[in-house]
Coordinates of C-alpha atoms in Angstrom, one line a residue:
Chain A
M866 CA 66.2 -86.6 15.9
M867 CA 68.5 -88.7 14.4
Q868 CA 66.9 -91.9 12.8
L869 CA 68.9 -95.0 14.4
Q870 CA 70.2 -97.5 11.4
P871 CA 68.7 -101.4 11.5
V872 CA 71.6 -103.9 12.2
E873 CA 72.0 -106.2 9.7
R874 CA 71.5 -109.8 11.1
Q875 CA 74.3 -111.5 11.2
T876 CA 74.6 -115.5 11.0
G877 CA 77.5 -118.6 10.4
W878 CA 80.6 -117.6 9.1
R879 CA 79.6 -113.8 8.0
L880 CA 78.9 -113.5 12.0
F881 CA 82.4 -115.1 12.7
W882 CA 84.1 -112.7 10.4
N883 CA 82.5 -109.3 11.7
T884 CA 83.2 -110.5 15.6
I885 CA 87.0 -110.8 14.7
W886 CA 86.9 -107.4 13.3
A887 CA 85.1 -106.1 15.4
R888 CA 86.8 -107.1 18.3
A889 CA 90.6 -106.0 16.2
Y890 CA 89.0 -102.7 16.2
P891 CA 89.6 -101.1 19.3
R892 CA 93.3 -102.8 18.9
L893 CA 94.4 -101.3 15.7
I894 CA 92.4 -97.8 16.0
G895 CA 94.1 -97.9 19.9
T896 CA 97.6 -98.3 18.0
F897 CA 98.2 -94.7 18.2
R898 CA 95.1 -93.1 19.6
E899 CA 96.2 -93.7 23.3
R900 CA 100.2 -91.8 22.7
S901 CA 101.7 -92.4 26.4
W902 CA 100.4 -96.5 25.5
F903 CA 103.4 -96.4 22.5
F904 CA 105.8 -94.6 25.3
F905 CA 105.8 -98.0 27.5
E906 CA 105.6 -100.3 25.2
A907 CA 108.3 -99.0 22.7
L908 CA 110.1 -96.4 24.2
L909 CA 110.8 -98.2 27.1
P910 CA 111.8 -102.2 25.5
V911 CA 114.1 -100.0 23.6
L912 CA 116.0 -98.6 27.1
S913 CA 115.9 -102.8 28.5
T914 CA 116.9 -103.6 25.0
V915 CA 120.1 -101.0 25.1
S916 CA 121.4 -102.2 28.3
Y917 CA 121.9 -105.7 27.0
I918 CA 123.6 -104.4 24.0
Y919 CA 126.1 -102.5 26.5
V920 CA 126.7 -106.0 28.5
Y921 CA 127.7 -107.6 24.9
Q922 CA 129.9 -104.5 23.9
A923 CA 131.4 -105.0 27.4
I924 CA 132.7 -108.0 27.7
N925 CA 133.4 -107.7 23.3
A926 CA 131.3 -109.7 22.1
P927 CA 131.4 -110.3 18.3
E928 CA 129.1 -107.0 16.0
D929 CA 126.6 -109.9 16.0
Y930 CA 125.7 -110.4 19.4
I931 CA 124.6 -107.2 18.9
G932 CA 121.9 -107.8 16.4
F933 CA 120.8 -111.3 18.2
V934 CA 120.1 -108.5 21.3
V935 CA 118.1 -106.1 19.1
I936 CA 116.1 -109.7 17.3
G937 CA 115.0 -110.6 21.0
G938 CA 114.4 -107.1 22.3
S939 CA 112.0 -106.7 19.4
M940 CA 110.5 -110.2 19.7
A941 CA 109.7 -109.4 22.9
A942 CA 107.2 -107.1 22.7
F943 CA 105.2 -110.0 20.8
W944 CA 105.3 -112.8 24.1
L945 CA 104.6 -109.2 26.6
N946 CA 101.5 -108.4 24.4
V947 CA 100.9 -112.5 24.8
L948 CA 100.7 -112.5 28.2
W949 CA 98.9 -109.5 29.3
S950 CA 97.0 -108.5 26.1
M951 CA 95.7 -112.3 25.3
G952 CA 96.5 -115.0 28.1
S953 CA 95.4 -111.9 31.0
Q954 CA 93.1 -110.5 28.1
L955 CA 89.5 -112.3 29.2
Y956 CA 90.5 -112.5 33.1
W957 CA 90.7 -108.1 32.6
D958 CA 87.2 -108.5 30.6
K959 CA 85.7 -110.5 33.4
D960 CA 87.1 -107.8 35.6
D961 CA 86.0 -105.0 34.0
G962 CA 82.3 -106.8 33.0
N963 CA 83.0 -107.3 29.3
L964 CA 82.7 -110.7 29.6
Q965 CA 79.6 -111.7 30.3
L966 CA 78.1 -109.3 27.5
F967 CA 80.9 -111.4 25.1
V968 CA 78.5 -114.8 26.8
L969 CA 75.5 -113.6 26.1
S970 CA 75.7 -111.7 22.6
P971 CA 75.5 -114.0 19.9
A972 CA 78.8 -114.0 18.8
P973 CA 81.2 -117.1 19.0
L974 CA 84.4 -116.9 22.0
M975 CA 86.5 -117.9 19.1
A976 CA 85.8 -115.4 17.0
I977 CA 87.0 -112.9 19.3
L978 CA 89.5 -114.7 20.9
L979 CA 90.9 -114.6 17.3
G980 CA 90.0 -110.3 16.3
M981 CA 92.1 -109.8 20.1
A982 CA 95.1 -112.0 17.7
I983 CA 94.5 -110.6 15.1
G984 CA 94.6 -107.2 16.6
G985 CA 97.8 -107.4 19.3
V986 CA 99.6 -108.7 15.7
I987 CA 98.9 -105.5 14.1
M988 CA 99.0 -103.3 17.1
T989 CA 102.5 -104.9 18.5
L990 CA 104.2 -104.8 15.1
S991 CA 104.5 -101.7 15.5
R992 CA 105.8 -101.0 18.7
A993 CA 108.8 -103.9 17.5
L994 CA 109.1 -101.6 14.2
V995 CA 110.0 -99.3 17.0
I996 CA 112.9 -101.4 18.5
F997 CA 114.3 -102.8 15.4
V998 CA 114.7 -99.6 13.7
V999 CA 115.3 -97.4 16.9
C1000 CA 118.0 -99.8 17.5
S1001 CA 119.7 -101.8 14.6
L1002 CA 121.0 -97.2 13.8
L1003 CA 121.8 -96.7 17.3
F1004 CA 124.0 -99.4 17.3
Q1005 CA 124.2 -99.4 13.1
V1006 CA 123.9 -103.6 13.7
E1007 CA 124.3 -105.0 9.9
Y1008 CA 121.6 -108.0 8.6
Q1009 CA 121.9 -110.3 6.1
T1010 CA 118.9 -109.8 3.4
G1011 CA 119.2 -112.7 0.9
S1012 CA 116.3 -114.3 2.1
L1013 CA 113.3 -111.9 3.0
W1014 CA 111.1 -113.7 1.8
L1015 CA 111.4 -117.2 4.3
L1016 CA 112.4 -114.8 6.4
V1017 CA 108.6 -113.8 6.4
I1018 CA 107.7 -117.5 6.0
V1019 CA 109.1 -117.8 9.5
F1020 CA 107.5 -114.8 10.8
V1021 CA 104.4 -115.1 10.1
V1022 CA 104.5 -119.0 11.5
T1023 CA 106.2 -117.4 14.3
M1024 CA 102.9 -115.6 14.7
A1025 CA 100.3 -117.8 14.0
A1026 CA 102.3 -120.1 16.5
L1027 CA 102.7 -117.7 19.3
Y1028 CA 99.1 -116.0 18.7
G1029 CA 97.2 -120.1 19.0
M1030 CA 98.9 -120.4 22.5
G1031 CA 97.9 -116.8 23.8
M1032 CA 94.6 -118.2 22.8
M1033 CA 95.3 -121.1 24.5
F1034 CA 96.3 -118.9 27.7
S1035 CA 93.4 -117.0 27.7
S1036 CA 90.9 -119.7 29.4
V1037 CA 93.6 -121.2 31.4
F1038 CA 94.3 -118.1 32.6
L1039 CA 89.9 -117.3 33.4
A1040 CA 90.4 -120.2 35.1
A1041 CA 93.1 -119.3 37.2
G1042 CA 91.1 -116.3 38.4
R1043 CA 93.2 -113.9 40.5
E1044 CA 96.4 -115.4 40.3
V1045 CA 96.2 -114.2 36.3
W1046 CA 98.6 -111.1 37.7
H1047 CA 101.3 -113.2 38.7
F1048 CA 101.4 -116.3 36.7
A1049 CA 101.8 -113.4 33.5
N1050 CA 104.5 -112.1 35.9
L1051 CA 106.1 -115.6 36.5
L1052 CA 106.6 -116.0 33.1
Q1053 CA 108.1 -113.2 31.5
E1054 CA 112.1 -113.7 33.0
P1055 CA 111.8 -117.8 32.8
I1056 CA 110.7 -117.1 29.4
Y1057 CA 113.1 -114.8 28.1
L1058 CA 115.9 -117.4 29.2
V1059 CA 115.2 -120.4 27.8
S1060 CA 114.1 -119.3 24.8
G1061 CA 117.7 -117.4 24.4
F1062 CA 115.9 -114.1 23.6
M1063 CA 119.0 -112.4 24.0
F1064 CA 121.6 -115.0 23.1
P1065 CA 121.4 -118.2 21.1
V1066 CA 119.7 -120.5 22.3
K1067 CA 121.8 -123.3 21.4
A1068 CA 123.8 -122.1 24.3
L1069 CA 121.3 -123.8 26.6
G1070 CA 122.4 -127.2 25.6
F1071 CA 120.3 -129.8 23.0
W1072 CA 117.8 -131.2 26.3
V1073 CA 117.0 -127.0 27.7
A1074 CA 116.4 -125.6 24.2
S1075 CA 114.3 -129.1 22.6
A1076 CA 111.9 -128.3 25.7
A1077 CA 112.0 -124.5 25.3
S1078 CA 110.7 -124.8 21.2
L1079 CA 107.4 -125.5 23.1
I1080 CA 107.2 -122.3 23.0
P1081 CA 106.9 -120.5 19.8
L1082 CA 109.2 -117.7 19.8
T1083 CA 112.3 -119.9 20.7
L1084 CA 112.1 -121.4 17.6
G1085 CA 111.4 -118.9 15.5
L1086 CA 113.7 -116.2 17.4
D1087 CA 115.9 -119.0 16.2
A1088 CA 115.3 -118.9 12.3
M1089 CA 115.1 -115.3 12.2
R1090 CA 118.9 -115.0 13.4
Q1091 CA 120.1 -117.2 11.3
L1092 CA 118.6 -116.1 8.2
L1093 CA 119.6 -112.3 9.9
F1094 CA 123.5 -113.3 10.3
T1095 CA 125.4 -115.8 8.4
S1096 CA 129.1 -115.3 9.9
D1097 CA 128.6 -118.2 11.7
P1098 CA 126.9 -121.2 10.5
T1099 CA 126.6 -122.9 13.7
I1100 CA 124.6 -120.6 15.9
G1101 CA 121.4 -122.4 14.5
F1102 CA 119.9 -124.5 17.0
L1103 CA 117.7 -126.8 14.0
P1104 CA 117.8 -126.0 10.2
V1105 CA 115.5 -123.1 9.4
G1106 CA 113.6 -125.7 7.3
V1107 CA 113.0 -127.9 10.2
E1108 CA 112.1 -125.1 12.6
I1109 CA 109.2 -123.6 10.1
L1110 CA 107.4 -127.1 10.0
I1111 CA 107.9 -127.3 13.6
L1112 CA 106.7 -123.8 14.1
C1113 CA 103.1 -124.9 11.2
V1114 CA 102.5 -127.9 13.4
L1115 CA 102.1 -125.8 16.9
A1116 CA 100.6 -123.2 15.4
V1117 CA 97.8 -126.2 13.8
F1118 CA 98.1 -127.5 17.5
F1119 CA 97.7 -124.2 19.6
I1120 CA 94.5 -122.6 17.8
A1121 CA 92.9 -126.4 18.0
G1122 CA 93.3 -126.7 21.6
A1123 CA 92.0 -122.9 21.9
A1124 CA 88.9 -124.1 20.6
W1125 CA 88.7 -127.0 22.6
M1126 CA 89.9 -125.3 26.1
L1127 CA 87.5 -122.5 25.0
A1128 CA 84.6 -124.8 24.7
K1129 CA 85.6 -127.3 27.7
L1130 CA 85.7 -123.2 29.9
E1131 CA 82.6 -122.6 28.8
E1132 CA 80.7 -126.0 29.2
I1133 CA 81.9 -126.0 32.6
G1134 CA 82.1 -122.2 33.7
R1135 CA 78.5 -122.4 32.8
R1136 CA 77.4 -125.7 34.5
D1137 CA 79.2 -124.3 37.9
G1138 CA 77.8 -120.5 37.7
R1139 CA 81.7 -119.5 37.7
L1140 CA 82.1 -118.0 34.1
I1141 CA 81.0 -114.5 35.0
E1142 CA 82.1 -114.7 38.4
R1143 CA 83.9 -111.6 39.5
R1144 CA 84.9 -112.9 43.1
R1145 CA 87.7 -114.9 42.1
Chain B
M1426 CA 101.0 -110.2 66.5
Y1427 CA 99.9 -107.6 64.1
Q1428 CA 97.4 -106.3 67.1
T1429 CA 100.1 -106.6 70.0
M1430 CA 102.2 -103.6 67.7
M1431 CA 99.0 -102.0 67.0
N1432 CA 98.1 -101.9 70.4
L1433 CA 101.5 -100.6 71.6
P1434 CA 101.2 -96.6 72.8
L1435 CA 103.6 -94.9 70.2
V1436 CA 101.7 -96.2 67.7
R1437 CA 97.9 -95.6 69.1
R1438 CA 99.5 -92.0 69.7
A1439 CA 101.1 -91.6 66.3
N1440 CA 98.4 -91.4 63.0
W1441 CA 101.3 -91.4 60.1
L1442 CA 102.9 -94.5 62.4
R1443 CA 99.8 -96.2 62.5
T1444 CA 99.3 -95.4 59.0
F1445 CA 102.6 -96.9 57.5
L1446 CA 102.0 -100.5 59.6
N1447 CA 98.9 -101.1 58.7
A1448 CA 99.5 -99.7 55.1
A1449 CA 102.2 -102.0 55.1
W1450 CA 100.3 -104.9 57.0
L1451 CA 97.9 -104.9 54.0
G1452 CA 100.7 -104.6 51.2
W1453 CA 102.1 -107.6 52.6
Q1454 CA 98.7 -109.3 52.5
I1455 CA 98.2 -108.2 48.9
E1456 CA 101.6 -109.9 47.7
S1457 CA 101.7 -112.9 49.5
N1458 CA 98.2 -114.1 50.4
W1459 CA 97.0 -115.2 46.5
A1460 CA 98.7 -118.7 46.8
D1461 CA 100.5 -121.0 49.5
P1462 CA 103.5 -120.5 50.4
F1463 CA 105.2 -123.0 48.4
L1464 CA 104.2 -121.5 45.4
F1465 CA 104.7 -117.5 46.7
A1466 CA 108.5 -118.6 47.4
V1467 CA 108.9 -120.2 44.0
Y1468 CA 107.5 -117.0 42.4
S1469 CA 109.8 -114.7 44.4
I1470 CA 112.5 -116.5 43.9
A1471 CA 111.9 -117.9 40.1
R1472 CA 112.1 -113.9 38.6
P1473 CA 114.8 -113.3 39.8
I1474 CA 117.2 -115.7 39.1
A1475 CA 116.6 -116.7 35.9
S1476 CA 116.6 -112.2 34.9
V1477 CA 119.9 -113.0 36.6
L1478 CA 120.9 -115.9 34.9
I1479 CA 120.1 -114.2 31.4
L1480 CA 123.6 -112.8 32.1
V1481 CA 124.9 -115.3 33.3
V1482 CA 124.4 -117.3 29.9
M1483 CA 125.6 -113.9 28.2
Y1484 CA 128.5 -113.9 30.2
S1485 CA 129.2 -117.2 29.5
V1486 CA 128.7 -117.8 25.6
I1487 CA 131.0 -115.2 24.9
T1488 CA 134.2 -115.7 27.5
N1489 CA 133.7 -119.4 27.6
G1490 CA 132.6 -119.5 31.8
A1491 CA 135.3 -116.8 33.0
T1492 CA 133.1 -115.6 35.7
D1493 CA 136.1 -115.1 37.8
Q1494 CA 136.7 -111.7 36.4
P1495 CA 135.7 -108.9 38.4
I1496 CA 133.6 -107.5 35.0
F1497 CA 131.5 -110.8 36.2
A1498 CA 130.5 -109.5 39.6
Y1499 CA 129.7 -106.1 38.4
I1500 CA 127.3 -107.1 36.2
Y1501 CA 125.7 -109.9 38.9
L1502 CA 125.5 -108.2 42.1
G1503 CA 123.8 -104.5 39.6
N1504 CA 121.6 -107.1 38.5
A1505 CA 120.4 -108.8 41.9
L1506 CA 121.0 -104.7 43.7
Y1507 CA 118.6 -104.0 41.1
I1508 CA 115.6 -106.2 42.1
L1509 CA 114.9 -103.4 44.5
V1510 CA 115.3 -100.8 42.1
G1511 CA 112.1 -102.4 40.0
Q1512 CA 110.2 -103.3 43.2
V1513 CA 110.3 -99.6 45.1
V1514 CA 110.2 -98.1 42.4
S1515 CA 107.6 -99.2 40.5
G1516 CA 105.8 -100.4 43.5
V1517 CA 104.3 -97.0 44.7
S1518 CA 102.7 -96.3 41.3
W1519 CA 101.6 -99.9 41.1
T1520 CA 99.8 -99.0 44.7
V1521 CA 98.0 -95.9 43.1
I1522 CA 96.7 -97.8 39.8
S1523 CA 95.4 -101.1 41.4
D1524 CA 93.5 -99.0 44.1
R1525 CA 92.0 -96.6 42.2
E1526 CA 91.8 -99.5 39.2
Q1527 CA 92.0 -102.8 39.9
Y1528 CA 90.6 -102.8 43.3
R1529 CA 88.5 -99.8 43.3
T1530 CA 89.2 -99.1 47.3
V1531 CA 90.6 -95.1 46.9
R1532 CA 87.5 -93.6 48.1
Q1533 CA 87.2 -96.0 50.6
L1534 CA 90.3 -95.6 51.9
Y1535 CA 90.5 -92.0 51.8
T1536 CA 87.3 -91.5 53.3
T1537 CA 89.3 -92.8 56.7
P1538 CA 91.6 -90.6 58.5
L1539 CA 94.5 -92.6 56.6
D1540 CA 97.7 -90.0 56.4
G1541 CA 97.9 -90.6 51.9
Y1542 CA 102.1 -89.7 52.7
F1543 CA 103.0 -92.7 55.2
Y1544 CA 100.3 -94.4 53.7
L1545 CA 101.7 -94.9 50.1
M1546 CA 105.2 -95.7 51.6
G1547 CA 104.2 -98.7 53.9
R1548 CA 102.6 -100.3 50.5
G1549 CA 106.5 -99.7 48.7
V1550 CA 107.6 -101.7 52.4
A1551 CA 105.5 -104.7 51.4
R1552 CA 107.7 -104.8 47.5
L1553 CA 110.7 -104.1 49.4
L1554 CA 110.2 -106.7 51.8
V1555 CA 110.0 -108.9 48.5
G1556 CA 112.8 -107.4 46.9
I1557 CA 115.2 -108.6 49.6
I1558 CA 114.1 -111.7 49.8
S1559 CA 115.0 -112.0 45.8
L1560 CA 118.4 -110.1 46.5
V1561 CA 119.3 -112.3 49.0
I1562 CA 118.9 -115.6 47.3
T1563 CA 120.3 -114.0 44.6
V1564 CA 123.6 -113.6 46.1
G1565 CA 123.5 -116.6 47.8
F1566 CA 122.7 -117.8 44.6
G1567 CA 125.4 -116.2 42.6
V1568 CA 128.4 -117.0 45.7
L1569 CA 127.5 -120.9 45.5
A1570 CA 126.8 -121.5 41.6
F1571 CA 129.4 -118.3 40.4
Q1572 CA 131.9 -118.5 43.4
L1573 CA 131.1 -114.6 43.6
P1574 CA 134.3 -113.6 45.4
I1575 CA 132.2 -112.3 48.5
S1576 CA 133.2 -113.1 52.1
L1577 CA 131.7 -112.9 55.5
Q1578 CA 134.8 -111.5 56.7
T1579 CA 136.4 -109.2 53.5
V1580 CA 132.3 -107.6 53.7
D1581 CA 132.5 -104.0 54.7
W1582 CA 130.0 -104.2 56.4
L1583 CA 129.7 -100.5 58.0
L1584 CA 129.3 -98.9 54.6
F1585 CA 127.1 -102.0 53.4
T1586 CA 124.7 -101.0 56.3
V1587 CA 124.9 -97.3 55.9
T1588 CA 124.8 -97.8 51.3
M1589 CA 121.6 -100.0 51.8
V1590 CA 119.8 -98.1 54.8
L1591 CA 120.5 -94.7 52.5
G1592 CA 119.4 -96.5 49.3
I1593 CA 116.4 -97.7 50.2
I1594 CA 115.3 -94.8 51.5
S1595 CA 116.1 -93.2 48.5
L1596 CA 114.8 -95.4 46.1
A1597 CA 111.6 -95.2 48.1
A1598 CA 111.5 -91.4 47.8
L1599 CA 112.0 -91.5 44.5
G1600 CA 108.4 -94.2 44.3
H1601 CA 107.1 -91.9 45.7
V1602 CA 107.7 -89.4 43.8
M1603 CA 106.6 -91.3 40.8
G1604 CA 103.4 -92.6 43.0
S1605 CA 102.1 -88.6 43.1
I1606 CA 102.5 -88.0 39.4
T1607 CA 100.8 -91.5 39.2
M1608 CA 98.2 -89.8 41.0
M1609 CA 97.4 -87.1 38.7
T1610 CA 97.4 -89.4 35.6
A1611 CA 94.8 -91.9 33.8
R1612 CA 95.1 -94.6 30.8
Q1613 CA 97.9 -95.8 31.8
I1614 CA 99.0 -99.0 31.1
G1615 CA 102.2 -98.9 32.4
S1616 CA 103.1 -96.8 35.0
V1617 CA 105.6 -94.2 35.4
G1618 CA 107.9 -95.4 37.7
D1619 CA 108.1 -98.3 35.3
A1620 CA 109.3 -96.1 33.1
V1621 CA 111.6 -94.5 35.6
A1622 CA 113.1 -98.0 36.6
G1623 CA 114.0 -98.7 32.9
A1624 CA 115.5 -95.4 32.0
L1625 CA 117.9 -96.3 35.6
Y1626 CA 118.2 -99.9 34.5
L1627 CA 120.5 -98.2 31.5
F1628 CA 121.1 -94.9 32.9
S1629 CA 122.8 -96.0 36.6
G1630 CA 125.0 -98.6 35.1
A1631 CA 123.2 -101.4 36.7
I1632 CA 125.3 -103.8 34.3
F1633 CA 127.0 -102.8 32.3
P1634 CA 130.3 -99.9 33.4
L1635 CA 128.8 -96.1 32.9
D1636 CA 132.2 -96.1 30.8
L1637 CA 130.0 -97.4 28.1
L1638 CA 127.5 -94.8 27.6
P1639 CA 128.5 -91.9 25.4
S1640 CA 129.8 -89.5 27.4
V1641 CA 126.3 -86.9 26.6
L1642 CA 124.2 -89.9 28.2
R1643 CA 126.6 -90.4 31.4
P1644 CA 125.2 -87.3 33.5
I1645 CA 122.0 -88.7 33.2
G1646 CA 122.8 -91.6 35.2
L1647 CA 124.6 -89.3 38.0
I1648 CA 121.8 -87.5 38.7
F1649 CA 120.4 -90.8 40.6
P1650 CA 120.9 -91.6 44.3
A1651 CA 120.4 -95.1 42.9
T1652 CA 123.7 -94.8 40.0
Y1653 CA 125.7 -94.1 43.4
W1654 CA 124.3 -96.4 45.7
L1655 CA 124.7 -99.3 43.0
E1656 CA 129.0 -98.3 43.6
L1657 CA 128.8 -97.9 46.9
A1658 CA 126.6 -101.4 47.8
R1659 CA 129.7 -103.2 44.9
R1660 CA 132.7 -101.9 46.8
A1661 CA 130.9 -103.3 50.2
L1662 CA 130.5 -106.4 49.1
L1663 CA 133.6 -107.5 47.3
G1664 CA 135.6 -105.6 49.5
P1665 CA 139.3 -105.1 49.1
G1666 CA 138.7 -107.5 45.6
Y1667 CA 136.7 -105.0 43.8
V1668 CA 137.6 -103.5 40.5
G1669 CA 136.4 -100.3 39.5
F1670 CA 135.6 -97.9 36.6
E1671 CA 137.1 -95.0 35.0
T1672 CA 133.5 -93.4 36.1
F1673 CA 133.9 -93.7 39.8
A1674 CA 137.8 -94.4 39.7
G1675 CA 138.2 -90.8 41.5
F1676 CA 135.8 -91.1 44.0
S1677 CA 136.8 -92.8 47.8
N1678 CA 133.9 -93.9 49.6
S1679 CA 133.4 -91.2 52.0
H1680 CA 132.8 -89.1 48.9
L1681 CA 130.4 -91.2 47.3
L1682 CA 128.5 -91.5 50.5
L1683 CA 128.0 -87.9 51.1
I1684 CA 126.7 -87.3 47.5
L1685 CA 123.9 -90.7 47.7
L1686 CA 123.1 -88.5 52.1
V1687 CA 122.9 -85.4 50.4
A1688 CA 120.5 -86.8 47.4
T1689 CA 118.7 -88.9 49.4
L1690 CA 117.7 -86.0 51.8
L1691 CA 116.5 -83.6 48.3
L1692 CA 114.1 -86.9 47.3
L1693 CA 113.0 -87.4 50.4
V1694 CA 112.2 -83.5 50.3
A1695 CA 111.1 -83.6 47.2
S1696 CA 108.8 -86.2 47.9
I1697 CA 106.8 -84.9 50.6
Y1698 CA 106.0 -81.3 48.4
T1699 CA 105.3 -83.3 45.4
Y1700 CA 103.3 -85.6 47.1
R1701 CA 101.0 -82.5 48.8
W1702 CA 100.8 -80.5 44.9
A1703 CA 99.6 -84.1 43.1
F1704 CA 97.1 -84.8 45.7
N1705 CA 95.7 -81.7 45.6
R1706 CA 95.3 -82.0 41.8
A1707 CA 94.7 -84.9 41.5
R1708 CA 91.3 -83.8 43.7
E1709 CA 91.3 -80.7 41.7
T1710 CA 91.3 -82.6 38.0
G1711 CA 88.9 -85.5 39.0
F1712 CA 92.2 -88.3 38.3
F1713 CA 92.5 -88.9 41.7
D1714 CA 89.8 -91.7 41.9
M1715 CA 89.2 -91.9 38.2
E1716 CA 88.2 -96.0 37.0
T1717 CA 89.4 -95.7 33.3
N1718 CA 89.2 -99.7 32.9
F1719 CA 93.0 -99.9 31.5

């Protein structure tokens, strides 16, 4: 007869740390387990990215613009992941009955959100890399690779700020109830537009680009394009150093905001008895 | 009004029609009753307008805002019309997924005497209505903001009406085929309908002339009725001012209409047989009502 091994009791930071990896685990494992997901998340975006590339070719755009679309198309995978697998996740968890298990367990909710974010970044990175490599090879895009470390820093701070925003969204979306589906839908194309996924955000003018900078991908994309394409030094909205600084501030703001909103949501939800109510 | 319609003798007698109307009403309730009408209107307008503005900005950055060029109208109208493809083709698949996974009502639904084929068609109608509203707003926005060369006097209304009817039927049939395939799949976070709608965005030449596709890929687009529908709808809306591109230069309107008609009929027949086959197969395999929480 199988003997059950006793589970070591975890508390404090160790509990927080283990919760993060416990929640990240299904996403890391799921990255390649369900192959049809890979098709929907990587190959379908390739098709739409290629369509936008052909639009630029139809109007004889400079070669760099094809690269702009490839970068935008790849980074769009992260935005979709933040909307559907971060922002909406607690709502799906509530719908499936998992949220009540999270709330009842001693695991901190903030660690669960962090685990979702880490798992989401790694899972989506595999999808984004496929879009990036396939489109770059198909259209023979040439990149400037002079500042690789700076590029890595831009990517890391962009992800920190973006997923911090996603963690904050998850509380907001959970409070929104069944309208979450429509919220997430509404935040797709309008954000692709104002964040300049398919063109340099500078084209929208200073004020629109400034307002859109609240979405971390706006500045992240702009900085990446400035580092990867140097043929036109005027395409950038702000200097890369300034953009990195703003992204760092956004990362701190969003992660702190997520912690505050989660605590508030839990407090109100427990008080009103609506935290795990599945009718709304 | 709904009750009056349901009490009409024809509706009372025909199960397929009653199912279709009920499903269309149910679909509309699901699509629209989650928010107040103002919020719903904003939602229905913001997405398509943003989607087309992405292309407008891309175009304007390169051409310095030369929106009077024929290629601009081609891109703009293609993207506007494509709204219907996305709504209808993926709509039916999402109906299958949401009934099974989200609302978990598939068992209750199919124990009633509904006609499954027309139930899915009816649910697709609600998406179609939202799509038509978005299409009208997007085209109107294009005429007002970017002076698209569409005038009520020059539109070929007969061609436009016939094209739209055939086009919508073909999209509904294609959506139905995708919905039937979705019945036999589980654990899908996306839908088969989304996959086909995504492919059509590229291969139908919705936002760029098909001539740009490599010659080995071009025939893929020519399989789908949506490609002919988009070309005909552009010709009808832009009237004599329409400037075509190489792929369809040798095709007259009547040639294209004939192809669209035949392709639509073939798809309709295919949708009926695919549904019957998929319905039985999904019940045999247990996928029909399988809840996977994805």
